[in-house]
CSV table of C-alpha atoms and ligand atoms in Angstrom, one decimal:
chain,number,residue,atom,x,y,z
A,629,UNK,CA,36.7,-19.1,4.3
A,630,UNK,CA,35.6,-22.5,5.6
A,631,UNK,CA,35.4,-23.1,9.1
A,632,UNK,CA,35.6,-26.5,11.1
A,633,UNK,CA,35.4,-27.8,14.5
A,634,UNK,CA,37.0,-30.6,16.5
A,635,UNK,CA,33.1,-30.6,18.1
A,636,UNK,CA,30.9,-33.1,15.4
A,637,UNK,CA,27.8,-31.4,16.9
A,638,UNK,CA,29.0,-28.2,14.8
A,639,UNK,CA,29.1,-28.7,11.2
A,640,UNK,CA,31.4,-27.4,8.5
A,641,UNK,CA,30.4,-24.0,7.3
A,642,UNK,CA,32.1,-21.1,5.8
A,643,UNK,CA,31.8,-17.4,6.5
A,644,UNK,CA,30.8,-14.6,4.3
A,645,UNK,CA,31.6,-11.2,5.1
A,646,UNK,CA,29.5,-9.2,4.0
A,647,UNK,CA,32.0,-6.1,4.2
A,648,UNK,CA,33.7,-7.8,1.3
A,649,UNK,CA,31.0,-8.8,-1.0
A,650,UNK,CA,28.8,-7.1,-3.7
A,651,UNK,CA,25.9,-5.9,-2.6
A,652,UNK,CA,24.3,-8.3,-5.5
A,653,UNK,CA,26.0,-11.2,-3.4
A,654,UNK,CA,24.9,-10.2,-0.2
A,655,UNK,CA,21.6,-10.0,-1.7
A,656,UNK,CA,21.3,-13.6,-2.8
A,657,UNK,CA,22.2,-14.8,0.7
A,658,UNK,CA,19.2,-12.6,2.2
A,659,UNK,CA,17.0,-13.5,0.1
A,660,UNK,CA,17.6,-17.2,-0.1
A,661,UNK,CA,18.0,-17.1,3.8
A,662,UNK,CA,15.3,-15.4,5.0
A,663,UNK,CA,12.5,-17.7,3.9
A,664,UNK,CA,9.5,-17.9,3.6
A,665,UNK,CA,8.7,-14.1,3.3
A,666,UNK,CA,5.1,-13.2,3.2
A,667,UNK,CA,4.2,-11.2,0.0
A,668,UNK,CA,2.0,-8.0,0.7
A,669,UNK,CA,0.8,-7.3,-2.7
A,670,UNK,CA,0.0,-3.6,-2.6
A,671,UNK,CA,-2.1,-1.0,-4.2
A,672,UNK,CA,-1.8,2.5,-4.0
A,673,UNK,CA,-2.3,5.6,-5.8
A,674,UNK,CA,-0.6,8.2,-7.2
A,675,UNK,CA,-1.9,12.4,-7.1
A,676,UNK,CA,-3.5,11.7,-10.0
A,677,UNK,CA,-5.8,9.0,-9.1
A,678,UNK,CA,-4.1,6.4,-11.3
A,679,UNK,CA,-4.0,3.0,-9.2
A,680,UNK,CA,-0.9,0.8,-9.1
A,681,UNK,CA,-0.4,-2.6,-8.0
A,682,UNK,CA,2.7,-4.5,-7.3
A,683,UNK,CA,4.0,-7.6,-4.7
A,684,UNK,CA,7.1,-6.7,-2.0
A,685,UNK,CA,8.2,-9.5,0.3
A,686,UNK,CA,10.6,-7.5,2.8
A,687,UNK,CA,7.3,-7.9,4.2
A,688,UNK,CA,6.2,-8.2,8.0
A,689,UNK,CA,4.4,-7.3,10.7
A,690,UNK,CA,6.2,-5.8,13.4
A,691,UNK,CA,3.9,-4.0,16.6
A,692,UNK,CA,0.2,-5.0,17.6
A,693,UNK,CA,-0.1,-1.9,19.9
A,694,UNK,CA,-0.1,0.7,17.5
A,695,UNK,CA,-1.1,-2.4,14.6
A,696,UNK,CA,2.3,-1.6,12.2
A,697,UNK,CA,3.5,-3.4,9.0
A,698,UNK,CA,6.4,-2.7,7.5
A,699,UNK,CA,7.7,-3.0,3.8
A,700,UNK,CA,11.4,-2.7,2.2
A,701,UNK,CA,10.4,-1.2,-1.4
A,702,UNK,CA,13.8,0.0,-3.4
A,703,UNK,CA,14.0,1.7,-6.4
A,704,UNK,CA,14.0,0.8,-10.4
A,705,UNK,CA,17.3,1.3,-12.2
A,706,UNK,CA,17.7,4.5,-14.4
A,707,UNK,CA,17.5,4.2,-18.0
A,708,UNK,CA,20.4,6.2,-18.7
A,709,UNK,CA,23.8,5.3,-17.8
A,710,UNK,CA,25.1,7.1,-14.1
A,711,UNK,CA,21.2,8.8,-14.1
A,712,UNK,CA,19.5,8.7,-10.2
A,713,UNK,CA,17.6,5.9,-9.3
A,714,UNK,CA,14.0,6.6,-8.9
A,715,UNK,CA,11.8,5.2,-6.0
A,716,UNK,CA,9.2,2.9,-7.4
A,717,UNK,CA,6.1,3.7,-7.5
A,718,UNK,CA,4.5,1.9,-5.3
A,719,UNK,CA,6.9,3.8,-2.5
A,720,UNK,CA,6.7,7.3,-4.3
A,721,UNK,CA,2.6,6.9,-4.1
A,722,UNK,CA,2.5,6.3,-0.6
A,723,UNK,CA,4.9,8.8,-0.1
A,724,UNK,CA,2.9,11.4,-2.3
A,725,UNK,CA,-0.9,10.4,-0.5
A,726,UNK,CA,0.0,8.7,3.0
A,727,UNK,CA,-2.3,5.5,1.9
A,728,UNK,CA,-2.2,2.0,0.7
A,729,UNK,CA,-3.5,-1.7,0.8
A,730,UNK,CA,-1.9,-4.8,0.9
A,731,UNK,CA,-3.5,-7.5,-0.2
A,732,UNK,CA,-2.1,-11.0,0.9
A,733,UNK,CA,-1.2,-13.8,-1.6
A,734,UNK,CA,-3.4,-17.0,-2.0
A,735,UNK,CA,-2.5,-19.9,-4.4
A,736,UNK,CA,-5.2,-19.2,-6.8
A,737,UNK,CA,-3.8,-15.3,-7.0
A,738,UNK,CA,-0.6,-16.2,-7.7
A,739,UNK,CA,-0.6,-15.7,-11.1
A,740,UNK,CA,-2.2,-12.6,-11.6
A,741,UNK,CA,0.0,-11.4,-8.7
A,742,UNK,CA,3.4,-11.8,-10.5
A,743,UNK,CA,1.7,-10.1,-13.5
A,744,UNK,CA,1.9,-7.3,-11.9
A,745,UNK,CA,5.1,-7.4,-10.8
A,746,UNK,CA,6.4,-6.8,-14.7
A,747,UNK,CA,7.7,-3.2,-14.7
A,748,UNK,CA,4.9,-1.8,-17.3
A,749,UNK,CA,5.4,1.6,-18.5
A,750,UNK,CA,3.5,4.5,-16.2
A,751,UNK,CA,0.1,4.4,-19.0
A,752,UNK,CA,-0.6,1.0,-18.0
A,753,UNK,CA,-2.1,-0.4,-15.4
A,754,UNK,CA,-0.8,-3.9,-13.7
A,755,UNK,CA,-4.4,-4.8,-12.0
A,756,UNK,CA,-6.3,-4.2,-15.3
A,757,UNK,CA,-3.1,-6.7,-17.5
A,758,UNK,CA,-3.5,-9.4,-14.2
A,759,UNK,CA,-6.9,-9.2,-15.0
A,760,UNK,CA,-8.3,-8.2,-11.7
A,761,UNK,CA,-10.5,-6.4,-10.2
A,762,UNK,CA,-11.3,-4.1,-7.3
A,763,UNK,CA,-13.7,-3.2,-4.5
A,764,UNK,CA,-13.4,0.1,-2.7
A,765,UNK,CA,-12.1,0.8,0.7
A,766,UNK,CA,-14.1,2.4,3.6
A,767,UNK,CA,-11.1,4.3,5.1
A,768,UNK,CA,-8.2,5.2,2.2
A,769,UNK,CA,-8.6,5.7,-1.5
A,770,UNK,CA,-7.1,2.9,-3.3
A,771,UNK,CA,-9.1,-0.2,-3.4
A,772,UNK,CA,-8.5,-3.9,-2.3
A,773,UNK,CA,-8.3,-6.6,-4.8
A,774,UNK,CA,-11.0,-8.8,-4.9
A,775,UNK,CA,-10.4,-12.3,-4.3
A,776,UNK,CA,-7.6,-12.0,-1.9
A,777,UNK,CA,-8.5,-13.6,1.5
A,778,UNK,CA,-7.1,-10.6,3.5
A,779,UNK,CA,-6.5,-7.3,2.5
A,780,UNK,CA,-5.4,-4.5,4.9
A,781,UNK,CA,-6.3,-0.8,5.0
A,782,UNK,CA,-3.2,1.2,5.5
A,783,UNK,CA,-1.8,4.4,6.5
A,784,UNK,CA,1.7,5.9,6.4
A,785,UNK,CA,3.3,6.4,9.7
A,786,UNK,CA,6.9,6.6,8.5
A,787,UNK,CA,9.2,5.8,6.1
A,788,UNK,CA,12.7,5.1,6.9
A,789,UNK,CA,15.5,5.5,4.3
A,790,UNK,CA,17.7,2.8,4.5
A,791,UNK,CA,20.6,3.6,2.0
A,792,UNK,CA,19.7,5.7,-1.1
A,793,UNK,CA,17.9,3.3,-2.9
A,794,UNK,CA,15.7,1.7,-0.1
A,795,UNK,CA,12.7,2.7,1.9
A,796,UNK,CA,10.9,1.1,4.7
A,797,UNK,CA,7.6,2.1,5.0
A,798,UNK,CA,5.9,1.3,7.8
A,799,UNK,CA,2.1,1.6,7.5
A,800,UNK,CA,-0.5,1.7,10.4
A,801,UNK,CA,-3.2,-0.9,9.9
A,802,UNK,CA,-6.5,0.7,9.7
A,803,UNK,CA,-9.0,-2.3,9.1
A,804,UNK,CA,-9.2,-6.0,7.6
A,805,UNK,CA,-11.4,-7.4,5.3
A,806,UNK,CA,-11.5,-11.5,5.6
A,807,UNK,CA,-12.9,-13.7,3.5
A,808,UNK,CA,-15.8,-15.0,5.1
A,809,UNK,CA,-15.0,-18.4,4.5
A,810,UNK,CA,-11.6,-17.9,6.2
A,811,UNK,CA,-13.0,-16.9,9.7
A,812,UNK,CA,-13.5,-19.4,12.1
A,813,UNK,CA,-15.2,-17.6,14.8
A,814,UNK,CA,-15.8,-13.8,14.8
A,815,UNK,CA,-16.8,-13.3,18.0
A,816,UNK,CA,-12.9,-14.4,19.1
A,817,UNK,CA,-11.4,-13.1,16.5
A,818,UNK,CA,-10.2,-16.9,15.1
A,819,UNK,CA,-9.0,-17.5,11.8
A,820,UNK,CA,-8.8,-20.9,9.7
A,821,UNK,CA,-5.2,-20.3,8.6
A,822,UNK,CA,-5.0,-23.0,6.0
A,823,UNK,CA,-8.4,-21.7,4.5
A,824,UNK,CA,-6.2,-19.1,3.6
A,825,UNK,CA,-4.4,-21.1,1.1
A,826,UNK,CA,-1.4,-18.0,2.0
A,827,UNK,CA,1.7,-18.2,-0.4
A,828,UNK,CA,5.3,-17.0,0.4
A,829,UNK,CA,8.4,-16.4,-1.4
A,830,UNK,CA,11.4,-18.2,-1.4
A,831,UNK,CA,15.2,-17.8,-3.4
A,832,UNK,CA,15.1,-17.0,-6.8
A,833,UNK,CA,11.9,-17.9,-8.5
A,834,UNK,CA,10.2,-20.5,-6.0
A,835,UNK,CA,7.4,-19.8,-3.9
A,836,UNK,CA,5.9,-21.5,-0.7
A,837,UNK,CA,2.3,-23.0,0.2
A,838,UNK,CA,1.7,-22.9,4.0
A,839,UNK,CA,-0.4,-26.0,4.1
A,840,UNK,CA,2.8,-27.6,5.6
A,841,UNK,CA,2.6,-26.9,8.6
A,842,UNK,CA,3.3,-28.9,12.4
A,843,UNK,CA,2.2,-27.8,16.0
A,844,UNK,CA,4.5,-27.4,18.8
A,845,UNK,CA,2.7,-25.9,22.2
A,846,UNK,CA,4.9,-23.0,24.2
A,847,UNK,CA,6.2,-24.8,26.7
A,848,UNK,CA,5.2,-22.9,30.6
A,849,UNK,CA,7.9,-22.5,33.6
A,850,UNK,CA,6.0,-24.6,35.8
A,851,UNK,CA,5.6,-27.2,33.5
A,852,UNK,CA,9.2,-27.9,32.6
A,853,UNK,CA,10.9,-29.9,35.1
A,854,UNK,CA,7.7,-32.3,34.1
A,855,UNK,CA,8.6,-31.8,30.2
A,856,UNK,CA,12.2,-33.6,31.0
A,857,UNK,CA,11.1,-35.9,32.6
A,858,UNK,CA,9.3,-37.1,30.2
B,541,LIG,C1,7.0,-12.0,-5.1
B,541,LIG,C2,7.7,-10.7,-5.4
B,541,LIG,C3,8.2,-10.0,-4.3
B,541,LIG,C4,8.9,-8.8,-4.5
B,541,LIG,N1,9.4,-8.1,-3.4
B,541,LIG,C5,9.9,-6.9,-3.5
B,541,LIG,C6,10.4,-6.2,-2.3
B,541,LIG,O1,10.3,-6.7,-1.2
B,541,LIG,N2,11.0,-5.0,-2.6
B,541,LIG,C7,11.1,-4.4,-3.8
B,541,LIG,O2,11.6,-3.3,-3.9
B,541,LIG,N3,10.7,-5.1,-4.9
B,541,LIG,C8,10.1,-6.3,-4.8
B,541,LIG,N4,9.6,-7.0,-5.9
B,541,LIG,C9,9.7,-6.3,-7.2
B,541,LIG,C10,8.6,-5.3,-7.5
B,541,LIG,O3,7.3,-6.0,-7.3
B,541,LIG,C11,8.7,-4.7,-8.9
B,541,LIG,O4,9.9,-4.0,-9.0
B,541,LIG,C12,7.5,-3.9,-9.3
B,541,LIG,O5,7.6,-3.6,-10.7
B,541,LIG,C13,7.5,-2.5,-8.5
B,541,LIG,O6,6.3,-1.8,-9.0
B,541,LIG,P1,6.0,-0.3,-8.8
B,541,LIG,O7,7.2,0.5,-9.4
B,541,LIG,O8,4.7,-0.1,-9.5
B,541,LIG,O9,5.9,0.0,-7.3
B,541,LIG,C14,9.0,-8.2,-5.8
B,541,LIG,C15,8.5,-9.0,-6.9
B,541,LIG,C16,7.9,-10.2,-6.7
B,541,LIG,C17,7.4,-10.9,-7.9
């Protein structure tokens, strides 16, 4: 349905209703809406001690006060006609342990990064075919990936279902390693963003570098009367 106004301020648009579309549709407009997503590229473990990697980008960030990230990780399709679906891994291992690390995305990873998103068969491991490698954590059992500038030590706090084939699994950050070279001033707690060289994801195949970036200053109550006038 297209919509108009007699206002030109408003531009033509058209509605989707999402009550009426495939959930494949409603999924491209999410995901080429919502943009950039930051990509947490996660390793856990499964009872066995076999590590898994893999990137999610219903990724965010969502308390400070207890420190919680949350992740939207669904589930791979069953080989066999009308079979369940099955949780991914990377959800059914932090399910199974309560622990994980997300790793974020620079440019240079990238590569090695989608690598691991291919869905290899359970014997092989993603990190080992990206060709990366790993340094242990101090507080949970899987390791970080080296190289990353950030990686997060996590804990499960909850996961909630969302539908049958979606989890959100929110994780309570335990620490943060920063590359060195990233840190601007310890003491304060600043960080050189753009050192980061952070990538995010947009529609489809694209991806995002956040060297773009512009400053705008929040604007205080006081000082707005001042701000109009120039
Ligand atoms: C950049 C990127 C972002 C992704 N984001 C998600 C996501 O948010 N949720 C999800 O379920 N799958 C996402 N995927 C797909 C998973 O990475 C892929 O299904 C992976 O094989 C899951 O691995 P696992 O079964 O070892 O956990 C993403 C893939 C890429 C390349």
């Amino acid at each position: 349905m297209q919509t108009g106004s007699e206002n030109p301020a408003i531009a033509q648009e058209r509605l989707f209703d999402f009550a009426t579309m495939a959930a494949s549709d409603r999924a491209k407009l999410l995901l080429a809406t919502v943009i950039p997503r930051p990509i947490a590229w996660i390793v856990s473990m499964n009872l066995n001690g076999q590590l898994n990697a893999a990137p999610f980008s219903f990724f965010n960030a969502f308390a400070v006060d207890p420190p919680i990230v949350g992740i939207g990780i669904g589930s791979h399709e069953p080989g066999l006609p009308h079979a369940p679906k099955r949780p991914k891994d990377t959800r059914r291992n932090i399910r199974d342990t309560g622990q994980f690390v997300i790793n974020l995305v620079s440019e240079e990873m990238a590569r090695a990064m989608s690598i691991t998103a291919i869905e290899f068969g359970p014997q092989v491991s993603e990190l080992s075919e990206a060709g990366v490698e790993t340094v242990p954590s101090v507080y949970v059992s899987p390791p970080r990936i080296a190289g990353c500038p950030v990686a997060m030590e996590c804990e499960l706090m909850q996961i909630v279902n969302l539908g049958t084939d979606t989890g959100l699994v929110l994780g309570r950050v335990l620490a943060m390693h920063i590359r060195e070279d990233a840190i601007l001033d310890p003491g304060r707690h600043y960080i050189d963003a753009a050192k980061m060289k952070l990538i995010g994801r947009m529609h489809g195949s694209w991806y995002t570098r956040t060297a773009d970036t512009f400053q705008m200053s929040r604007i205080a109550r006081e000082d707005w009367k001042a701000y109009l006038s120039g």
